[in-house]
GROMACS .gro file of C-alpha atoms in nm:
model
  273
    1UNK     CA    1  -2.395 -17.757 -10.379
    2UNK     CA    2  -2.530 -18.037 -10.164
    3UNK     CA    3  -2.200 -18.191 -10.124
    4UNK     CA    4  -2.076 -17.871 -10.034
    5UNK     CA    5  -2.318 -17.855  -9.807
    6UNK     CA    6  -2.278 -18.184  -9.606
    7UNK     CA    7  -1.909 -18.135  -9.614
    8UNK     CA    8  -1.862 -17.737  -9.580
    9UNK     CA    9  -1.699 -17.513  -9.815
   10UNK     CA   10  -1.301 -17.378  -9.820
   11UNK     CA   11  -1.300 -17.073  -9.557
   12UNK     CA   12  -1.671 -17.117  -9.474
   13UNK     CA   13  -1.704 -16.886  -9.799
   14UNK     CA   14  -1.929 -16.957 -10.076
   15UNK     CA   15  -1.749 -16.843 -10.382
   16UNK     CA   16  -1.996 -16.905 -10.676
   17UNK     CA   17  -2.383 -16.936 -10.664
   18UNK     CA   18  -2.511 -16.664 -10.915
   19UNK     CA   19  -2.508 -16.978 -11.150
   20UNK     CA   20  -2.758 -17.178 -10.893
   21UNK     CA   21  -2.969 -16.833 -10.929
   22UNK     CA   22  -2.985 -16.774 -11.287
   23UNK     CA   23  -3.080 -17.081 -11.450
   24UNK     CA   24  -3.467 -17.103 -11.567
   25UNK     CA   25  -3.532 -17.384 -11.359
   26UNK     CA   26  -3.479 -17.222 -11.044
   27UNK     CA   27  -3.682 -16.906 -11.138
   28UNK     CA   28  -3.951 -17.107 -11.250
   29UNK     CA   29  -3.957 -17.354 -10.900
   30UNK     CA   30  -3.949 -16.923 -10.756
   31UNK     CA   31  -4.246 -16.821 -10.993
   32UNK     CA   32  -4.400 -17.175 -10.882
   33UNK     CA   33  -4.371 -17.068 -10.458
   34UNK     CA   34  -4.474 -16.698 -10.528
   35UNK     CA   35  -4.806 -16.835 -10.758
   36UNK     CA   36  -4.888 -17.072 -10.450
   37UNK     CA   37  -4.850 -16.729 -10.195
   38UNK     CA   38  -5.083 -16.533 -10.431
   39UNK     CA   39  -5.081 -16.144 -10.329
   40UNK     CA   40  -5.125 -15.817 -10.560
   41UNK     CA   41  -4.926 -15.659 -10.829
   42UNK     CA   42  -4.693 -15.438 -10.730
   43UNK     CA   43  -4.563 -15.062 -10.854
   44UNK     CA   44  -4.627 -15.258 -11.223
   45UNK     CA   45  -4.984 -15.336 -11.198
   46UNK     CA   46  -4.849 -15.704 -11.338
   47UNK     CA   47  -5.064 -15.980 -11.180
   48UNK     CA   48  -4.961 -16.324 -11.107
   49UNK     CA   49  -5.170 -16.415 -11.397
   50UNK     CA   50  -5.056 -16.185 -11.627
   51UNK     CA   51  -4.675 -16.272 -11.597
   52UNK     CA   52  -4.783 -16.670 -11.608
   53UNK     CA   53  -4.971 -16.581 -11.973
   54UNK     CA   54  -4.639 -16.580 -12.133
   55UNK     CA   55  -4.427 -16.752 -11.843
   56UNK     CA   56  -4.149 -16.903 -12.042
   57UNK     CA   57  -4.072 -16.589 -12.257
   58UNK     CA   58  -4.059 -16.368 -11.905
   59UNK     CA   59  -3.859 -16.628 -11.706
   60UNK     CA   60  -3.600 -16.673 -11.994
   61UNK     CA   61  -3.557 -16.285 -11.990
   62UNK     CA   62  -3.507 -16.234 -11.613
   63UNK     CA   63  -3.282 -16.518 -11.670
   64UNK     CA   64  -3.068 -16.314 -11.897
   65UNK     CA   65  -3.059 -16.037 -11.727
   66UNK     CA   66  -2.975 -16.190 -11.403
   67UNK     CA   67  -2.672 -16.357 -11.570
   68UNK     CA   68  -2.561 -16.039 -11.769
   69UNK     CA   69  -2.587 -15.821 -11.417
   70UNK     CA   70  -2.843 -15.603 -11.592
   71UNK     CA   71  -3.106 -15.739 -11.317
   72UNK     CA   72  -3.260 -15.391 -11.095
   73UNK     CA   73  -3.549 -15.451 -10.897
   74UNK     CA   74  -3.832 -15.167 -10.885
   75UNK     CA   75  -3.983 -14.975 -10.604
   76UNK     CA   76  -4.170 -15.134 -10.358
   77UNK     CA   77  -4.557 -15.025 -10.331
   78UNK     CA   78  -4.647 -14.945  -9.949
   79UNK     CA   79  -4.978 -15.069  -9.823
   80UNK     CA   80  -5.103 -15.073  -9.504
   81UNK     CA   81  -5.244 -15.356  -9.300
   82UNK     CA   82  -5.394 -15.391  -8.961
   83UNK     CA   83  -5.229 -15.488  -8.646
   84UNK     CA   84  -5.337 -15.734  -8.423
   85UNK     CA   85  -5.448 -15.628  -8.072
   86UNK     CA   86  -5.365 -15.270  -8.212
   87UNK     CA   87  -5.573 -15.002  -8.354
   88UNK     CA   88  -5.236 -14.907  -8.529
   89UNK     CA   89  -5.163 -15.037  -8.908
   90UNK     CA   90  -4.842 -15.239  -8.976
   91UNK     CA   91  -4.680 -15.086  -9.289
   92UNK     CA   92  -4.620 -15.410  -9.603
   93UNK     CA   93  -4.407 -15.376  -9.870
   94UNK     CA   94  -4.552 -15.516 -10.209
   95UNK     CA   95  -4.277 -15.586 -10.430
   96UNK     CA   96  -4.373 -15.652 -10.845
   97UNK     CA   97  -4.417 -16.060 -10.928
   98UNK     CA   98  -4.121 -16.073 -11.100
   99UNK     CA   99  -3.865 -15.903 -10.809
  100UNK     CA  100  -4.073 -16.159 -10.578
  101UNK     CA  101  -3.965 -16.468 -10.825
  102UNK     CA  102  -3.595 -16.344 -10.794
  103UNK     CA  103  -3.607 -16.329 -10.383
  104UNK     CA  104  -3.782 -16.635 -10.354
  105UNK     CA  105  -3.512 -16.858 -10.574
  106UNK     CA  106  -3.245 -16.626 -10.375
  107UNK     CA  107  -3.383 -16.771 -10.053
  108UNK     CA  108  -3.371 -17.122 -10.190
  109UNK     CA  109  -3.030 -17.072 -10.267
  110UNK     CA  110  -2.897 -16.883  -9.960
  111UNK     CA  111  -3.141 -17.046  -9.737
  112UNK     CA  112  -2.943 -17.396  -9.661
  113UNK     CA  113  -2.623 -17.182  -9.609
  114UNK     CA  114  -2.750 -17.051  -9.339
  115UNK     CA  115  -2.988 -17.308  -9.194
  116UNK     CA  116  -2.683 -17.530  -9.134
  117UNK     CA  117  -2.540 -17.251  -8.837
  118UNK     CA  118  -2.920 -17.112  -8.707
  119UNK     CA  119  -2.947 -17.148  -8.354
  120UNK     CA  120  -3.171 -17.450  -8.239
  121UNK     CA  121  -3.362 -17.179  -8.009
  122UNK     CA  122  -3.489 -16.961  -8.351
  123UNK     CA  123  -3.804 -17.067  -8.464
  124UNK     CA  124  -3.997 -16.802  -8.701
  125UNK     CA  125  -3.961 -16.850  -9.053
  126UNK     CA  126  -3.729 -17.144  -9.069
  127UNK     CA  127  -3.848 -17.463  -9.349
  128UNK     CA  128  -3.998 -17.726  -9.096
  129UNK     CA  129  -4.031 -17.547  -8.762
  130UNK     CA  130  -4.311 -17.320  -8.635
  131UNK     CA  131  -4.545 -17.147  -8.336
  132UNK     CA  132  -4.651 -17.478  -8.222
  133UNK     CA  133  -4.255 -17.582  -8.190
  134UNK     CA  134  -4.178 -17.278  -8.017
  135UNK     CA  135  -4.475 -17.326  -7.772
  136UNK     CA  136  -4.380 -17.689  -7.704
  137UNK     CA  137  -4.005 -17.581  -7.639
  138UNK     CA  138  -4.131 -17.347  -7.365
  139UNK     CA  139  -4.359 -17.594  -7.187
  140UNK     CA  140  -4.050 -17.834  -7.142
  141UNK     CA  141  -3.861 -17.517  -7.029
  142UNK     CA  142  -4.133 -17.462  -6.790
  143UNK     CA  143  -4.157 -17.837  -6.705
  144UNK     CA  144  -3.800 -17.855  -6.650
  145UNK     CA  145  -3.798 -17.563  -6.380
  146UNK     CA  146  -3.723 -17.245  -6.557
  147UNK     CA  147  -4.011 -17.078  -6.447
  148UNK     CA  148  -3.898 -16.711  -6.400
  149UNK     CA  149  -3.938 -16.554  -6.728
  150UNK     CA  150  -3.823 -16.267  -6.953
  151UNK     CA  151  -4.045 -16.191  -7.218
  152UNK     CA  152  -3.919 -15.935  -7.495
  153UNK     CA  153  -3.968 -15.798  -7.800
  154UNK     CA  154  -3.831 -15.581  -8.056
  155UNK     CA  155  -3.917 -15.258  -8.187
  156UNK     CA  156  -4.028 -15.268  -8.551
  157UNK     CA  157  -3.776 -15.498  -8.589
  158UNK     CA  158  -3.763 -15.503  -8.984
  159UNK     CA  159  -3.759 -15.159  -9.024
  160UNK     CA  160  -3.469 -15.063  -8.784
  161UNK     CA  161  -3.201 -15.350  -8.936
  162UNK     CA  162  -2.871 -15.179  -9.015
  163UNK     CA  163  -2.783 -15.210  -9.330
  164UNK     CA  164  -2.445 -15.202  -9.340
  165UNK     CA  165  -2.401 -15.449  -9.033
  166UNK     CA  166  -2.699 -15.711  -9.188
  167UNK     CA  167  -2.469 -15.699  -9.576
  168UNK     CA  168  -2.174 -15.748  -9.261
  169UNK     CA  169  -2.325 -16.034  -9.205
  170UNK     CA  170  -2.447 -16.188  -9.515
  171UNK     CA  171  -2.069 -16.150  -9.646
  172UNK     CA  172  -1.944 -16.323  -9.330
  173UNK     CA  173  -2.042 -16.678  -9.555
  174UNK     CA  174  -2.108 -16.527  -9.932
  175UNK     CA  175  -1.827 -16.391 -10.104
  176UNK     CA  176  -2.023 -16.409 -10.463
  177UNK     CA  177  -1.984 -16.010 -10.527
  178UNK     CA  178  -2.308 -16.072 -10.760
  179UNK     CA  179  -2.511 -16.239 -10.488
  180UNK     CA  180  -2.393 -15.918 -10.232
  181UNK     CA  181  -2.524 -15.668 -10.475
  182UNK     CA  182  -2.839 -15.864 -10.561
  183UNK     CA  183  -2.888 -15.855 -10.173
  184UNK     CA  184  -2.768 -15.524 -10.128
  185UNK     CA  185  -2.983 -15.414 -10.430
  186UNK     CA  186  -3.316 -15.570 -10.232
  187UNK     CA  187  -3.202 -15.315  -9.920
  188UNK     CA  188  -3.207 -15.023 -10.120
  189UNK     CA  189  -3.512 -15.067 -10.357
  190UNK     CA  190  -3.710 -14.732 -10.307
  191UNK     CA  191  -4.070 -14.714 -10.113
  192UNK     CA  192  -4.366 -14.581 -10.314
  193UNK     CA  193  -4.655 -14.476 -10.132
  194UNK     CA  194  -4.903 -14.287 -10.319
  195UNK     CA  195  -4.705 -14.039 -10.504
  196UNK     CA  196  -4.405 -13.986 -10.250
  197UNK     CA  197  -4.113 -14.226 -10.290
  198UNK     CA  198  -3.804 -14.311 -10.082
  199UNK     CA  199  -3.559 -14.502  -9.972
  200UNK     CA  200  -3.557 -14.605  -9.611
  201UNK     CA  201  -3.193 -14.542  -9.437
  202UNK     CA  202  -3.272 -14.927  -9.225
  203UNK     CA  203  -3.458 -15.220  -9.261
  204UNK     CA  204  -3.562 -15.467  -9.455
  205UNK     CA  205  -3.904 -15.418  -9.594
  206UNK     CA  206  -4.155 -15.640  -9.457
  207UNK     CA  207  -4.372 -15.811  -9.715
  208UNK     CA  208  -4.041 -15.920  -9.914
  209UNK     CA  209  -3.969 -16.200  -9.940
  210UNK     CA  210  -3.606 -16.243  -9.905
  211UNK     CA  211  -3.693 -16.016  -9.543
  212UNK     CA  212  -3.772 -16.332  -9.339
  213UNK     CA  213  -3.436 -16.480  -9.395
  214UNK     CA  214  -3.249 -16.183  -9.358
  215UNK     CA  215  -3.405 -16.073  -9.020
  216UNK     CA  216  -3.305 -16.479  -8.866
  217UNK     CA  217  -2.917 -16.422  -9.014
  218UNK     CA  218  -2.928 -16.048  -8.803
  219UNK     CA  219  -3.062 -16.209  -8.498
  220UNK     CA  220  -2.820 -16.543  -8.537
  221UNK     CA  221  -2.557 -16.373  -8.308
  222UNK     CA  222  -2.793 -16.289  -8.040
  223UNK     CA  223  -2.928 -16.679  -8.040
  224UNK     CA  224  -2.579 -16.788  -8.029
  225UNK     CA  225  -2.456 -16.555  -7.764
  226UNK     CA  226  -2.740 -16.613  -7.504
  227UNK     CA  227  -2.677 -16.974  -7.570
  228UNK     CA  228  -2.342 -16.952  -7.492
  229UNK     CA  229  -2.432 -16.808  -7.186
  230UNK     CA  230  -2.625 -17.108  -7.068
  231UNK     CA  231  -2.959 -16.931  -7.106
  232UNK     CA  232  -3.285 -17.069  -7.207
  233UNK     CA  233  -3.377 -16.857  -7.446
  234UNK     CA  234  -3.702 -16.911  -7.776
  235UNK     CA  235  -3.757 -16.690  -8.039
  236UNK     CA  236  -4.007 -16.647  -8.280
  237UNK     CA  237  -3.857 -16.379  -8.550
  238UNK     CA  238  -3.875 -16.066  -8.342
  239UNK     CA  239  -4.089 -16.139  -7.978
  240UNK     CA  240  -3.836 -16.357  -7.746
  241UNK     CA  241  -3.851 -16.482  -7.398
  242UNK     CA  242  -3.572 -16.630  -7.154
  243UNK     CA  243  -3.674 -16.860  -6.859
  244UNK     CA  244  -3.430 -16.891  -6.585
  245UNK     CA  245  -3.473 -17.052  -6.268
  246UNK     CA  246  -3.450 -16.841  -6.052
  247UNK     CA  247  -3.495 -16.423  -5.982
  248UNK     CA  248  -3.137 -16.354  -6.021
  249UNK     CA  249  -3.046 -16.515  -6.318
  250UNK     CA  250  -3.376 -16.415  -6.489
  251UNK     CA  251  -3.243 -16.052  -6.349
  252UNK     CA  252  -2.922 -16.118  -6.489
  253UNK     CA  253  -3.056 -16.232  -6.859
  254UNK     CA  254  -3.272 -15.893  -6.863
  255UNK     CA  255  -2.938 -15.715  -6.798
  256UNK     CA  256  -2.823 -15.941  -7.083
  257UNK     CA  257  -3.098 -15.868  -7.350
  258UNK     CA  258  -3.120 -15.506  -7.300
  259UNK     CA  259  -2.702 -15.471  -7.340
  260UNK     CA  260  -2.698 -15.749  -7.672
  261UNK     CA  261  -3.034 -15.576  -7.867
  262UNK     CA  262  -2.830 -15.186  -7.789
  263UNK     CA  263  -2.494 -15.346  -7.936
  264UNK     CA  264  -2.697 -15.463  -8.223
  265UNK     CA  265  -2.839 -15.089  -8.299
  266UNK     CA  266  -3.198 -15.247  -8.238
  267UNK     CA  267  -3.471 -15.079  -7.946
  268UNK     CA  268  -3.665 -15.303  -7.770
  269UNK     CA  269  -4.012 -15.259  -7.709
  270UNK     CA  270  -4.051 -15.469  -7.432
  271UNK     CA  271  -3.851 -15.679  -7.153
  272UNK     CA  272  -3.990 -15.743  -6.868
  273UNK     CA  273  -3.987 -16.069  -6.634
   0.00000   0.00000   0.00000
């Protein structure tokens, strides 16, 4: 797969990885990332703790049944969180341990795929890159003389991904039918809050942890298409600005933004300059 990688793959396809997903030693380097993260039990009441007490015997079964196709994820417990700056509360999704072991080595597997074609302007959630990158890359914007800026953001962005566009997407590089329905699988797991469940029509749930990735492959053709249009653009998962230098072309970017974020079925909250 790392040859593959450095070289590229026949059709820009990836044909086989459910055997890169499967084998123990991945789940266990997933169980490894999701001990380090902490966080509760989910719709199973299993703790991190409890599914380490007999680690081998539960990695060795997902194992199976990830191989076999037998795999289905449960519901996703809703819990509520506050909101910076807000007196509203952002709504997290709590997957169980073990459907948060199967995203995480699912992002370590689809996660170089895609790194290789993000946009050098995207900067949330992405191995080695951060706020303080972001900020730097908009005081040598600023430094350099794009000074007029438009400053966006989107619209409970995870909630309000299409579905079938984001799987689009996703198959636009993966054409491992097993990989698509694990993904696919992820987008449909029900909500359970309380008593009530359901299935959310969009989105990706925040608090999972394939979500981060997914959310940066929706948003790649935006990067790629205001970069292509020679403007400045930095974003940080869903909040975005554009510096221009001057009024009209920061007018003209605004125009931009608004008519990219409609095509892409997403509202913005804000964009302003």
């Amino acid at each position: 797969m790392l040859a593959a990688l450095q070289q590229g793959v026949k059709g820009g396809r990836w044909h086989s990885l459910i055997d890169k997903l499967y084998p123990v030693a991945t789940l266990r380097a997933g169980f490894a990332a999701v001990k380090s993260n902490r966080g509760a039990a989910g719709v199973d009441h299993v703790s991190i703790e409890r599914y380490a007490s007999d680690l081998d015997a539960n990695l060795a079964r997902l194992s199976e049944s990830l191989r076999s196709g037998t795999y289905r994820p449960r519901a996703i417990r809703r819990h509520y969180i506050p909101k910076p700056g807000s007196q509203e509360k952002r709504p997290l999704g709590i997957p169980t341990i073990q459907d948060r072991v199967v995203q995480t080595a699912l992002r370590m597997v689809l996660e170089p795929i895609y790194e290789r074609d993000f946009a050098a302007q995207s900067y949330g959630f992405r191995p080695g890159m951060g706020c303080k990158d972001a900020l730097r890359r908009v005081d040598e914007l600023l430094k350099g003389g794009y000074v007029h800026v438009v400053d966006a953001d989107l619209k409970s962005y995870f909630d309000t991904i299409p579905k079938d566009r984001l799987l689009a997407l996703v198959a636009g590089k993966v054409a491992d039918g097993r990989i698509l329905k694990l993904v696919e699988s992820f987008l449909g797991q029900s909500v359970l809050e309380d008593t009530r469940a359901w299935v959310p029509e969009r989105g990706t749930p925040q608090g999972a942890v394939i979500s981060p990735l997914l959310s940066n492959i929706y948003l790649n053709p935006l990067d790629h298409l205001m970069a292509g249009r020679g403007f400045g653009m930095v974003r940080y998962a869903d909040d975005f600005v554009v510096q221009c230098r001057d009024p009209q072309e920061a007018a003209e970017a605004l125009s931009v933004v608004r008519d990219l974020t409609e095509k892409a079925g997403l509202t913005l909250r804000r964009a302003d300059r």
